[in-house]
Amino acid sequence: MAHKTPDRQQTLPVYYETGDLVAVLTAQPLDRLLDYKAPEGGCHLGAYVEVPLGPRKVQGVVWGPGQGDYDRSKIRSVIRVLDVPPMRDEMRSFLEKSGAYTLTPMSLMLRLATRAPGLGDPPSMRKVYRIGEGEPPRLTDARRRVIEAAQEMGGLALTLKELAEAAGVTPQVVKGLLPSGAIREEECPRDPPFPLLDPDYGSKTLTPDQAAAAERLRAAQRNETYSTTLLKGVTGSGKTEVYLEAVAEALRQGRQALVLLPEIALSAEFLARVEARFGARPAEWHSGVTITERRRTWRMVAEGHAQLVVGARSALFLPYQRLGLIVVDEEHDTSYKQEEGVLYNARDMAVLRASILGAQVVLATATPSLESWANAEAGKYDKLVLTSRFGEAVLPEMRALDMRPEKLPSNRWISAQLETAVKQRMERGEQALLFLNRRGYAPVTLCRACGQQIGCPHCDARMVEHRFLQRLVCHQCGESTPIPTTCPSCEAEDRLAPVGPGVERLAEEATALFPEARIAVLSSDLYGTARELKEQIVAIAEGGSDIIIGTQLVAKGHNFPHLTLVGVIDADLGLQGSDLRAAERTFQLMRQVAGRAGRAEKPGVAMLQTYQPEHPVIRAILAGDEEAFWRAEAEERRAAGMPPYGRLAGIILSGGEPQQVFDLGNHLARNDAPLRRVGAVVYGPAPAPIARVRGRHRVRLLVKAPKGVALQGALSNWVAPIKLRGDLRLAIDIDPQSFF
C-alpha cells in the first residue's frame, strides 16, 4: 500500500520487529512510500533494504511505520537488509527538506543519496593493483602509461580493468609489469578504510590576518553549533590554507569534513595540498572517480572511516556519520547549480544540511555571489576578509585596452598592445594567458552564398565549429557532425565561413603571431579524460608552455607561478543579453581570471580588451572597488525586487509539439489564482532563449514573488490540477541561475 512521507517531527520507532509493518521509500518513480513486513530478525529505522516490487527486486530505505490500512495478508516482506549502516535521521530530514524546497519527488532525492554501485554486495576480497617500487627491464610506451596512471592515483588501488582503461592498454600489459614490482598485485578487502589524516602533520606558518581568520574558524568548529562564514580573500591570499585549519580542527574533534570544488580539474592540485597538509590523501567523489572507488567512498563515509571528502556538488548527499564542516570553495561558481534532474544549488543545500546537523559552513571566494554578500551584510553569515596576497605576491595591475581606435583585420582579435605585451613576457621567460570564454573554433558557421547559419537539427542553437576535432558540435545537446563542404541549405560548395572567434581560432592566430611560442589550449572539450586535463594543467604550472589560451576553465583556482600577463580578448562578451546576473558574472569572471597573474614573486598585469571602457562593470573591475560594485548591484536588485531581495521560480515546459507546449503555458498563466493569493506574479509564457533542445520545444514562465513568501506551497497548488499527457513535461526551477 502506498502512502505519503511521514512528518519527521513525530517520534518514530527506531527498530521494527519481525513482521512489523514498515514504510519503504524506493528510488523508483512512484513518489510514495510502500508497505512491507519487516524481515526475519527485524530492521532499524533508516535501514537500506531490498524489497519486491512487482516481478523485480529494488533497493529502498525504511522510512517509518507502515500504515496497514488494507488487507495485511497481501503485504509482502522485505527480502533482506543490506550490510551498510542505516540512514541517519538527519539525512532523512535533509532529503525531505531539500526535496520540499526544490519541489522534487522523494524518489529522486533518494536516488541522489544512493549513487553507489554494489551497495547490496556482501563483504569480499578482491585483487587490486597499485604503483610499486620496482622498474621494468624494458620501458615501452604502453608500460610507461600504466606506471603514470598508477602514480596519478596517488597509491590508491584500482582493479585490473580500471588500471588498464586509465592507461589505455590491455590487461596483459598491466600483468606484464608484476614480475618487476613496478606494479603490485594485492588481495584486499573490497572496500578498505581510508588512511587516517593527521591534523598536525604539515601545518604552515600563517600571516597575521590568515592566523586570525583561521582561529575564528577553529573556534566556530569547537562550538559544535551551526554557523556559516563567508571567507572572502583576494586571489592568492591563502584562503585554502585558512579553511584547511578548520578541517584540521574538525579532525581533532573526531568529525568528518567535506570540501566541495566546482571543477574536477581543480582536484589534482588540491589533493596534493591536502596530502601535504595531513599526510594522506582524502576520499574523492566526482564523475572522474572509478566505480570501485565510488562504492568504497560511499561505504567508508557511511561507516565513519573517511574523515575528509573532496568532491563535486553531489558529495553533499553522501551518508556522513558525524559531519562537522562543509567548505564550499569558489562558492560563487555557477557549477554548483545542477540544471538537470534535481534542480538544486549545492551552496544553498550545504547551508541547509549544516543547519540540520549543527555543523559549520565556510563559503570561500575572492568574488562572492550577491546572495552570500547580502547574507553577510545582513548579519546572517559571519564574514572574514583576507586583504593581501600570501608572501611576496601582489595583486595584478588592471588595464583596459580600448578597442575602438584599433584597426584590426576582420580575422584578427589580438590587439597590437596585447601582442607587444605577450612578446615582452616571452623574452623574460614568463607565461601569458589569453582568455576567451568561447569553446571551439568559431561560434557560427555561415554560408556566404545564401546567408544561412548552420544550426543543430535537434535544437535552436548554432553548431559550433571545432577544427581540432574536424566536427561541428551543438553545445546544448552534444550533437556532432563532420564539417560539411557544401551548404546544407543551398548546396553551394566551398562557401561556408567561420564567424567570430573561439579558443581554437585564437590559438591559430597566436601561432601565426608567435611562431616560436609553446602554446597550450585549455578547454574542457579538448581532453578525453579528466586525467589528461590534469596532466596539462600540471605541465603548464611547471613552465611547459609560453602562452596559455583558455576558456573560463582557467579562471577557477589554478596556480600558475610563471604567469605574469592575462589578456582578456573580449571583456564585453558577458555583458550582452538580458541575464539578471550578467553584470555580477562578468565582474566575477574578470576578477578571477585576472587573479591568475602574478601569484608568485613576479608582479602581474591584466589587460582587458573592450569596446565599452566606460561601462560601469568594466570601470568597477579596473578600480578594484568591489564593495562599491556589490552595493550598486544590490541596490538595483532591491529596487526591482529581484533575488536576493525577492524570489524567482522558473517553469520550463517542453514537448514534441510546440502548440501543445504553448497551450499548456497559456493555461497556467490564465489560472494563476494560487500565486496571486501570495502576491506572486507570472510572466509568460514565452519561448525559451533556446526554444528547442534535443528535438523538444521549450517554453518558459517566470514567477516573481516578494521575499519571505511561501512560494513553494503556492507553486504546488498552482500546478497540482495539471495532468500532463503524451510527451509534455513540466519542471520547476526554484531560484534559477540561468535562463536559457
XYZ file of C-alpha atoms in Angstrom:
740
model
C 0.000 0.000 0.000
C 1.289 3.464 -0.841
C 1.076 6.494 1.419
C 2.702 9.865 1.948
C 6.008 10.566 3.663
C 5.521 10.894 7.441
C 6.149 14.174 9.215
C 9.670 13.936 10.619
C 8.565 15.929 13.670
C 6.667 12.909 15.015
C 8.599 10.377 17.066
C 9.204 7.208 15.062
C 10.197 3.778 16.397
C 13.898 3.129 15.900
C 13.525 -0.629 15.478
C 10.891 -2.864 13.895
C 10.476 -6.498 14.949
C 9.942 -9.377 12.545
C 6.590 -8.954 10.788
C 6.053 -5.321 11.862
C 4.752 -3.109 9.083
C 7.359 -0.705 7.709
C 7.103 2.017 5.099
C 9.866 1.842 2.482
C 10.971 4.675 0.191
C 12.451 3.459 -3.093
C 14.209 5.336 -5.882
C 11.552 4.144 -8.321
C 9.392 6.885 -9.926
C 6.465 6.372 -7.539
C 6.784 9.386 -5.177
C 5.175 7.477 -2.327
C 6.027 5.024 0.411
C 5.206 1.308 0.159
C 4.193 -1.022 2.990
C 6.214 -4.179 3.691
C 6.655 -6.558 6.607
C 9.946 -6.357 8.480
C 12.166 -9.358 7.616
C 13.305 -12.189 9.862
C 15.388 -10.594 12.617
C 13.711 -7.197 12.162
C 15.260 -3.961 10.898
C 16.163 -0.460 12.065
C 14.567 2.799 11.027
C 16.662 4.040 8.077
C 17.860 0.551 7.127
C 18.820 0.058 3.482
C 16.739 -2.877 2.281
C 15.920 -4.936 -0.777
C 12.199 -5.315 -1.427
C 9.983 -6.941 -4.077
C 8.215 -4.541 -6.442
C 6.106 -6.423 -8.948
C 8.392 -9.030 -10.508
C 11.551 -7.048 -9.655
C 13.807 -6.602 -6.641
C 14.640 -2.974 -5.836
C 16.531 -1.202 -3.089
C 14.995 1.255 -0.672
C 15.180 2.748 2.819
C 12.908 2.066 5.805
C 11.291 5.469 6.288
C 8.906 4.775 9.179
C 5.992 2.574 10.280
C 3.655 1.145 7.673
C 0.026 2.235 7.517
C -1.552 -1.230 7.312
C -4.883 0.207 6.146
C -5.752 -2.692 3.808
C -5.622 -6.497 3.684
C -2.480 -7.350 5.640
C -2.213 -10.785 4.025
C -1.339 -9.112 0.728
C 1.626 -7.229 2.167
C 4.936 -8.804 1.162
C 8.054 -8.970 3.298
C 11.342 -7.135 2.980
C 13.722 -9.555 1.236
C 16.852 -8.569 3.158
C 18.641 -5.789 4.991
C 21.780 -4.539 3.244
C 25.068 -4.682 5.131
C 25.535 -0.910 5.484
C 24.778 1.435 8.409
C 21.170 2.712 8.469
C 20.434 6.169 7.073
C 20.613 8.658 9.923
C 17.625 10.736 10.944
C 19.380 13.973 9.934
C 19.941 12.590 6.426
C 16.278 11.679 6.049
C 15.336 15.133 7.288
C 17.792 16.731 4.842
C 16.362 14.798 1.899
C 12.805 15.729 2.898
C 13.564 19.424 3.384
C 15.687 19.769 0.255
C 13.003 17.907 -1.716
C 10.318 20.224 -0.343
C 12.395 23.312 -1.150
C 13.191 22.268 -4.726
C 9.752 20.645 -5.258
C 11.461 17.358 -6.138
C 9.819 13.924 -5.649
C 11.373 11.961 -2.791
C 12.209 9.089 -5.118
C 14.608 11.375 -6.997
C 16.066 12.712 -3.753
C 16.791 9.148 -2.607
C 18.429 8.407 -5.945
C 20.827 11.304 -5.281
C 21.713 9.754 -1.916
C 22.313 6.199 -3.178
C 24.501 6.765 -6.237
C 26.961 3.992 -5.439
C 27.129 0.628 -7.232
C 27.087 -2.670 -5.394
C 25.700 -1.434 -2.066
C 23.987 -4.779 -1.596
C 27.091 -6.861 -2.310
C 28.415 -8.879 0.661
C 31.916 -8.100 2.011
C 34.580 -9.864 -0.031
C 38.218 -9.854 -1.061
C 39.480 -8.806 -4.466
C 42.690 -8.379 -6.436
C 43.818 -4.776 -6.727
C 46.751 -3.077 -8.402
C 48.786 -0.078 -7.325
C 52.152 1.526 -8.007
C 55.187 -0.463 -6.832
C 58.847 0.403 -6.283
C 60.480 -1.732 -8.989
C 61.434 -0.799 -12.534
C 60.659 -2.893 -15.630
C 63.706 -4.141 -17.595
C 62.220 -2.586 -20.744
C 60.036 0.544 -20.573
C 57.709 0.592 -23.568
C 55.276 3.422 -24.182
C 52.344 1.248 -23.024
C 54.153 0.285 -19.814
C 55.037 3.912 -19.144
C 51.348 4.854 -19.429
C 50.411 2.158 -16.899
C 53.018 3.395 -14.407
C 51.932 7.022 -14.883
C 48.266 6.105 -14.453
C 49.051 4.245 -11.216
C 51.161 7.164 -9.963
C 48.353 9.567 -10.831
C 46.098 7.701 -8.384
C 48.499 8.532 -5.558
C 48.732 4.990 -4.232
C 45.015 4.249 -4.450
C 44.035 0.757 -5.540
C 42.472 0.016 -8.914
C 41.034 -3.140 -10.390
C 42.840 -4.671 -13.362
C 40.182 -3.333 -15.725
C 40.255 0.189 -14.246
C 44.053 0.497 -14.418
C 44.136 -0.849 -17.983
C 41.407 1.561 -19.101
C 43.048 4.527 -17.347
C 46.299 3.795 -19.196
C 44.618 2.893 -22.489
C 46.256 -0.529 -22.638
C 45.200 -4.189 -22.444
C 45.126 -6.010 -19.065
C 48.079 -8.124 -20.274
C 50.318 -5.033 -20.292
C 49.461 -4.397 -16.631
C 50.173 -8.021 -15.687
C 53.470 -7.844 -17.558
C 54.685 -5.268 -15.012
C 54.073 -7.520 -11.990
C 57.346 -9.575 -12.099
C 59.478 -6.420 -11.909
C 57.499 -4.968 -8.995
C 56.689 -1.780 -10.917
C 53.025 -2.622 -10.314
C 51.910 -4.538 -7.204
C 49.029 -7.028 -7.136
C 47.382 -7.384 -3.730
C 44.457 -9.132 -2.086
C 42.486 -6.642 -0.044
C 39.003 -6.118 1.355
C 36.608 -4.918 -1.304
C 36.213 -1.530 0.393
C 39.163 -0.793 2.735
C 39.084 2.221 5.102
C 40.904 5.387 4.077
C 44.204 6.164 5.843
C 43.957 8.368 8.905
C 44.676 12.053 8.401
C 46.924 13.825 10.904
C 45.673 17.353 11.712
C 49.139 18.368 12.944
C 51.208 16.761 10.153
C 52.083 19.657 7.853
C 50.723 22.844 9.381
C 52.181 26.005 7.898
C 53.170 29.362 9.320
C 50.338 31.751 8.509
C 50.385 35.511 8.037
C 48.784 37.536 10.867
C 45.454 38.016 9.050
C 45.420 34.350 7.958
C 46.133 33.240 11.524
C 43.342 35.447 12.909
C 40.856 34.116 10.359
C 41.940 30.510 10.999
C 41.452 30.909 14.738
C 37.929 32.274 14.174
C 37.092 29.202 12.090
C 38.670 26.825 14.613
C 36.680 28.436 17.430
C 33.448 28.048 15.448
C 34.273 24.369 14.901
C 34.855 23.853 18.622
C 31.446 25.368 19.409
C 29.705 22.417 17.714
C 26.803 24.647 16.646
C 25.566 25.731 13.227
C 27.306 28.697 11.615
C 28.028 29.932 8.111
C 31.083 32.072 7.401
C 31.884 33.926 4.183
C 35.670 33.687 3.799
C 36.484 36.405 1.296
C 40.029 36.969 0.133
C 41.720 38.350 -2.940
C 43.062 35.717 -5.344
C 46.278 34.246 -3.950
C 45.568 35.359 -0.356
C 45.751 31.837 1.067
C 42.058 31.088 1.665
C 42.755 27.382 1.195
C 45.346 27.292 3.979
C 42.911 29.096 6.264
C 39.974 26.766 5.764
C 42.253 23.708 5.952
C 42.843 24.816 9.542
C 39.095 24.458 10.103
C 39.334 20.976 8.552
C 42.186 20.153 10.958
C 40.063 21.241 13.916
C 37.151 19.094 12.707
C 39.526 16.104 12.569
C 40.737 16.840 16.120
C 37.136 16.895 17.298
C 36.512 13.496 15.687
C 34.216 14.840 12.980
C 34.084 14.394 9.230
C 34.671 17.265 6.802
C 33.591 17.892 3.217
C 35.265 20.244 0.740
C 33.240 20.963 -2.396
C 35.110 22.067 -5.545
C 33.425 23.474 -8.671
C 35.556 21.580 -11.212
C 37.174 18.129 -11.379
C 40.193 19.799 -12.982
C 40.906 21.547 -9.663
C 41.036 18.316 -7.683
C 44.576 17.120 -8.579
C 46.327 20.240 -7.289
C 44.025 20.435 -4.281
C 44.501 16.773 -3.328
C 48.260 17.266 -3.396
C 47.885 20.199 -0.987
C 45.660 18.145 1.312
C 48.160 15.274 1.326
C 50.996 17.681 2.143
C 48.922 19.155 4.982
C 47.511 15.959 6.554
C 49.947 13.236 5.454
C 47.476 11.167 3.413
C 45.001 11.510 0.577
C 41.335 12.101 1.398
C 38.359 10.356 -0.190
C 37.226 11.670 -3.597
C 33.714 11.893 -5.017
C 33.127 13.132 -8.557
C 32.413 11.801 -12.038
C 36.109 11.142 -12.718
C 36.384 8.585 -9.882
C 36.255 4.891 -10.775
C 33.216 2.803 -9.855
C 35.348 0.861 -7.365
C 36.478 3.995 -5.544
C 32.960 5.439 -5.711
C 31.497 2.450 -3.869
C 34.377 2.448 -1.394
C 33.920 6.161 -0.629
C 30.166 5.773 -0.089
C 30.598 2.847 2.308
C 33.531 4.335 4.232
C 31.709 7.665 4.640
C 28.708 5.733 5.990
C 30.920 3.769 8.402
C 32.854 6.832 9.522
C 36.146 5.614 8.018
C 36.532 8.564 5.625
C 37.455 11.666 7.618
C 37.603 14.099 4.707
C 35.807 14.004 1.361
C 36.806 16.221 -1.556
C 34.143 16.260 -4.205
C 31.714 17.793 -6.628
C 28.252 19.032 -5.631
C 26.715 15.536 -5.305
C 29.162 14.726 -2.459
C 26.754 16.719 -0.303
C 24.348 13.738 -0.418
C 26.774 11.129 0.974
C 25.742 9.361 4.231
C 28.098 11.083 6.704
C 28.060 9.752 10.264
C 29.382 12.865 12.053
C 29.758 15.684 9.560
C 31.034 18.821 11.286
C 32.287 21.041 8.452
C 31.315 21.809 4.853
C 33.594 24.054 2.788
C 32.211 25.402 -0.492
C 35.293 26.583 -2.404
C 34.693 29.238 -5.098
C 31.154 29.498 -3.706
C 30.087 31.945 -6.427
C 30.674 29.383 -9.198
C 27.632 28.531 -11.317
C 28.752 24.873 -11.480
C 27.186 24.403 -8.047
C 23.734 24.716 -9.591
C 22.505 21.436 -11.089
C 20.469 22.231 -14.197
C 19.070 18.760 -14.980
C 17.188 16.190 -12.906
C 17.059 17.523 -9.356
C 17.436 21.302 -9.750
C 19.372 22.346 -6.649
C 22.159 24.740 -5.689
C 24.822 22.896 -3.691
C 25.841 26.104 -1.903
C 22.329 26.600 -0.517
C 21.838 22.908 0.230
C 25.157 22.889 2.136
C 23.778 25.589 4.410
C 20.541 23.606 4.841
C 22.335 20.366 5.730
C 24.651 22.125 8.181
C 21.704 23.828 9.903
C 20.049 20.415 10.450
C 23.304 18.901 11.745
C 24.535 21.814 13.823
C 27.630 21.936 11.604
C 29.838 24.718 10.238
C 29.826 26.032 6.656
C 32.687 28.015 5.113
C 31.937 29.772 1.823
C 35.334 30.628 0.297
C 35.738 33.001 -2.636
C 37.524 36.057 -3.978
C 34.308 37.306 -5.618
C 31.230 36.339 -3.587
C 27.817 35.726 -5.073
C 25.459 38.607 -4.390
C 23.329 36.226 -2.291
C 26.239 35.419 0.046
C 27.381 39.059 0.129
C 23.858 40.163 1.111
C 23.589 37.486 3.832
C 26.920 38.626 5.287
C 25.836 42.287 5.146
C 22.590 41.385 6.933
C 24.488 39.515 9.660
C 23.083 36.092 8.735
C 26.599 34.916 7.879
C 29.847 35.728 9.629
C 32.431 37.396 7.397
C 36.211 37.037 7.309
C 38.302 39.063 4.850
C 41.896 38.434 3.713
C 43.151 41.624 2.113
C 46.630 40.766 0.816
C 48.303 38.036 -1.186
C 50.457 35.442 0.512
C 54.215 36.010 0.631
C 55.742 38.461 -1.849
C 52.928 38.206 -4.399
C 50.952 41.364 -5.144
C 47.655 41.886 -6.925
C 47.930 42.359 -10.700
C 47.697 45.781 -12.272
C 44.412 46.130 -14.197
C 44.353 47.917 -17.566
C 41.641 48.460 -20.171
C 42.614 48.305 -23.839
C 40.126 50.465 -25.747
C 39.492 48.553 -28.986
C 37.539 51.323 -30.734
C 40.616 53.033 -32.285
C 42.178 49.672 -33.240
C 42.290 48.857 -36.971
C 42.385 45.093 -36.743
C 41.617 42.938 -39.807
C 38.322 41.042 -39.612
C 40.107 37.780 -38.824
C 42.278 39.184 -36.004
C 41.385 39.612 -32.324
C 44.706 40.195 -30.540
C 45.437 43.933 -30.421
C 48.865 45.375 -31.115
C 49.292 46.410 -27.459
C 48.485 42.928 -26.230
C 50.758 41.367 -28.852
C 53.665 43.527 -27.658
C 52.978 42.649 -24.019
C 52.961 38.904 -24.799
C 56.307 39.172 -26.633
C 57.825 41.008 -23.664
C 56.740 38.212 -21.311
C 58.189 35.559 -23.613
C 61.524 37.385 -23.768
C 61.658 37.309 -19.957
C 60.797 33.594 -19.783
C 57.369 34.289 -18.280
C 53.941 32.998 -19.269
C 50.959 34.823 -20.776
C 47.312 33.791 -20.711
C 44.899 34.754 -23.491
C 41.364 34.337 -22.202
C 38.233 33.912 -24.341
C 35.097 32.359 -22.903
C 34.098 30.560 -26.109
C 34.897 26.934 -26.795
C 35.657 25.620 -30.271
C 36.966 27.372 -33.375
C 34.058 29.662 -34.265
C 30.625 30.129 -32.647
C 28.829 30.444 -36.006
C 29.340 28.852 -39.436
C 27.748 30.948 -42.211
C 27.076 30.222 -45.881
C 28.302 33.175 -47.958
C 26.015 32.146 -50.819
C 22.620 32.089 -49.055
C 23.381 33.617 -45.629
C 22.172 30.530 -43.746
C 23.790 29.783 -40.373
C 24.278 26.076 -39.736
C 22.051 25.085 -36.853
C 21.625 21.906 -34.839
C 18.966 19.584 -36.312
C 17.629 18.910 -32.803
C 17.989 22.341 -31.139
C 17.512 26.016 -31.920
C 21.219 26.573 -31.359
C 24.020 27.222 -33.808
C 26.535 24.459 -34.452
C 29.995 25.406 -33.195
C 32.988 24.528 -35.345
C 35.667 22.509 -33.547
C 38.502 22.468 -36.057
C 40.804 20.374 -33.840
C 38.132 17.649 -33.945
C 37.116 18.375 -37.574
C 33.479 18.497 -36.473
C 30.535 20.797 -35.836
C 29.195 20.398 -32.280
C 25.992 21.571 -30.601
C 26.837 22.799 -27.095
C 23.245 22.235 -25.972
C 22.593 18.585 -26.808
C 26.039 17.323 -27.881
C 25.032 16.563 -31.489
C 28.192 16.224 -33.568
C 28.680 16.030 -37.344
C 31.669 16.255 -39.707
C 32.347 19.754 -41.034
C 30.461 19.869 -44.362
C 31.990 21.052 -47.642
C 28.614 22.123 -49.073
C 25.886 24.267 -47.543
C 23.070 22.079 -46.116
C 20.570 24.749 -47.214
C 21.554 25.823 -50.756
C 24.181 23.129 -51.501
C 26.738 25.715 -52.610
C 30.263 24.291 -52.457
C 33.165 25.848 -50.510
C 31.117 28.874 -49.407
C 30.957 28.087 -45.682
C 32.841 30.530 -43.469
C 33.516 30.641 -39.719
C 32.226 33.792 -38.000
C 33.692 35.058 -34.732
C 36.443 33.592 -32.592
C 36.637 30.571 -30.301
C 39.726 29.457 -28.399
C 40.853 27.196 -31.244
C 40.758 30.083 -33.704
C 42.560 32.258 -31.181
C 45.238 29.560 -30.923
C 45.604 29.656 -34.712
C 46.127 33.425 -34.586
C 48.591 33.125 -31.697
C 50.604 30.514 -33.612
C 50.920 32.939 -36.537
C 51.861 35.903 -34.305
C 54.225 33.976 -32.007
C 55.718 31.153 -34.115
C 58.378 30.300 -31.528
C 55.925 30.019 -28.632
C 54.835 26.811 -26.939
C 51.058 27.179 -26.917
C 48.635 25.209 -24.720
C 44.861 25.354 -25.139
C 42.794 24.727 -22.006
C 39.211 23.916 -22.903
C 37.134 21.128 -21.371
C 36.103 19.612 -24.711
C 39.681 19.086 -25.920
C 40.525 16.395 -23.362
C 39.046 12.903 -23.398
C 39.549 12.268 -19.688
C 39.908 14.281 -16.501
C 43.388 12.767 -16.151
C 44.568 14.231 -19.463
C 43.277 17.660 -18.436
C 45.012 17.425 -15.053
C 48.290 16.461 -16.760
C 48.109 19.526 -18.996
C 47.444 21.818 -16.025
C 50.423 20.374 -14.143
C 52.653 20.789 -17.218
C 51.619 24.449 -17.555
C 52.265 25.116 -13.860
C 55.766 23.648 -14.263
C 56.527 26.072 -17.124
C 55.807 23.757 -20.044
C 54.049 26.468 -22.082
C 54.748 30.071 -23.023
C 51.190 31.032 -23.949
C 48.022 29.557 -22.427
C 44.770 30.001 -24.319
C 41.719 29.142 -22.284
C 38.032 29.425 -21.502
C 36.552 30.014 -18.033
C 38.129 26.691 -17.001
C 41.393 28.578 -16.369
C 39.717 31.092 -14.037
C 38.895 28.502 -11.396
C 41.560 28.363 -8.742
C 44.609 27.219 -10.729
C 48.017 28.388 -9.599
C 50.468 29.084 -12.445
C 53.547 30.598 -10.744
C 55.230 31.674 -14.027
C 52.140 33.516 -15.321
C 52.504 37.302 -15.255
C 50.188 38.510 -18.042
C 46.485 37.899 -18.577
C 44.922 39.222 -21.775
C 41.119 39.123 -21.920
C 40.205 39.060 -25.607
C 36.555 40.111 -25.253
C 35.764 41.613 -21.856
C 32.335 42.713 -23.166
C 31.138 39.192 -24.004
C 29.316 38.550 -20.723
C 27.631 41.944 -20.713
C 25.405 41.051 -23.650
C 21.855 39.723 -23.307
C 19.245 40.161 -20.587
C 20.556 37.769 -17.938
C 19.731 39.019 -14.444
C 23.235 38.118 -13.285
C 25.175 39.308 -16.364
C 26.963 42.146 -14.551
C 27.695 40.015 -11.479
C 29.079 37.110 -13.500
C 31.200 39.329 -15.751
C 32.659 41.067 -12.716
C 33.413 37.728 -11.010
C 34.900 36.117 -14.115
C 37.138 39.062 -14.999
C 38.416 39.393 -11.429
C 39.006 35.639 -11.179
C 40.850 35.305 -14.476
C 42.915 38.429 -13.759
C 43.836 36.839 -10.446
C 45.778 34.088 -12.250
C 48.558 36.642 -12.913
C 51.399 37.473 -10.538
C 50.748 34.771 -7.933
C 54.472 34.297 -7.214
C 57.197 36.907 -6.666
C 56.887 38.489 -10.122
C 54.179 41.171 -10.456
C 51.319 40.579 -12.886
C 49.293 42.653 -15.340
C 45.756 42.016 -16.600
C 44.726 43.670 -19.882
C 41.045 43.773 -20.802
C 40.230 44.364 -24.462
C 36.901 46.212 -24.520
C 34.723 48.306 -26.800
C 32.903 49.662 -23.716
C 35.615 51.052 -21.402
C 33.044 53.361 -19.762
C 30.653 50.518 -18.864
C 30.040 50.507 -15.064
C 31.157 46.872 -14.758
C 34.418 47.451 -16.659
C 35.091 50.560 -14.564
C 34.416 48.642 -11.351
C 36.816 45.879 -12.423
C 39.567 48.382 -13.172
C 39.010 50.377 -9.983
C 39.090 47.258 -7.839
C 36.405 48.712 -5.548
C 34.474 45.502 -5.091
C 32.322 46.748 -2.226
C 31.121 49.679 -4.328
C 30.197 47.289 -7.129
C 28.260 44.968 -4.814
C 26.432 47.878 -3.178
C 25.377 49.291 -6.554
C 24.325 45.872 -7.854
C 22.422 45.170 -4.633
C 20.561 48.478 -4.874
C 19.469 47.720 -8.442
C 18.198 44.278 -7.432
C 16.442 45.648 -4.354
C 14.667 48.307 -6.395
C 13.498 45.673 -8.892
C 12.515 43.148 -6.203
C 14.925 40.620 -7.694
C 16.996 37.983 -5.815
C 18.332 38.135 -3.210
C 15.706 40.772 -2.331
C 12.839 38.904 -3.979
C 12.073 35.384 -5.123
C 12.042 33.789 -8.563
C 10.966 30.434 -9.907
C 11.313 29.254 -13.489
C 8.714 26.959 -15.034
C 10.088 25.019 -18.008
C 7.550 23.308 -20.245
C 8.642 21.052 -23.096
C 7.210 18.656 -25.650
C 7.374 17.488 -29.233
C 4.538 19.737 -30.498
C 5.116 23.476 -29.987
C 1.401 24.375 -29.958
C 0.660 21.906 -27.168
C 3.504 23.310 -25.087
C 2.260 26.893 -25.585
C -1.328 25.867 -24.826
C -0.175 24.416 -21.518
C 1.762 27.605 -20.762
C -1.244 29.801 -21.532
C -3.477 27.594 -19.365
C -1.084 28.003 -16.433
C -0.833 31.766 -16.952
C -4.645 32.178 -17.001
C -5.186 30.066 -13.880
C -2.700 31.763 -11.566
C -5.010 32.377 -8.572
C -2.877 30.321 -6.115
C 0.086 32.549 -6.955
C -1.839 35.834 -6.810
C -3.045 34.934 -3.315
C 0.552 35.136 -2.020
C 1.429 38.251 -4.041
C 3.319 36.427 -6.817
C 3.201 37.466 -10.468
C 3.511 35.227 -13.553
C 5.391 36.397 -16.636
C 4.989 34.491 -19.889
C 4.654 32.034 -21.457
C 7.453 32.816 -23.884
C 9.784 30.676 -25.975
C 12.914 29.825 -24.046
C 16.028 31.637 -25.382
C 16.982 28.278 -26.893
C 13.480 27.197 -27.856
C 14.299 23.670 -29.000
C 16.744 21.251 -27.358
C 17.119 17.589 -28.369
C 14.053 17.887 -30.566
C 11.831 19.136 -27.737
C 10.202 22.573 -27.939
C 10.670 24.623 -24.781
C 8.516 27.370 -23.264
C 9.258 29.257 -20.043
C 7.220 31.087 -17.459
C 8.804 33.159 -14.726
C 7.190 33.565 -11.306
C 8.276 36.555 -9.236
C 7.321 36.933 -5.576
C 8.241 39.124 -2.595
C 10.943 37.861 -0.259
C 9.565 35.804 2.606
C 6.615 34.440 0.643
C 5.899 30.702 0.982
C 6.373 30.286 -2.753
C 6.785 26.501 -2.889
C 3.331 25.826 -1.460
C 1.707 28.257 -3.889
C 3.557 26.690 -6.832
C 2.481 23.196 -5.766
C -1.164 24.294 -5.587
C -0.830 26.035 -8.956
C 0.454 23.035 -10.904
C -1.445 20.344 -8.946
C -4.502 20.285 -11.291
C -2.294 19.830 -14.364
C -2.424 16.363 -15.910
C 0.480 16.003 -18.321
C -0.437 13.964 -21.386
C 1.696 12.451 -24.106
C 5.277 13.723 -24.090
C 4.564 17.011 -22.272
C 6.932 17.718 -19.379
C 6.902 20.364 -16.632
C 9.890 21.260 -14.441
C 10.066 23.873 -11.673
C 13.396 25.603 -11.023
C 13.447 27.351 -7.641
C 15.998 30.197 -7.587
C 17.012 29.809 -11.263
C 20.610 30.691 -12.084
C 20.336 30.593 -15.879
C 17.512 31.435 -18.211
C 18.356 29.506 -21.393
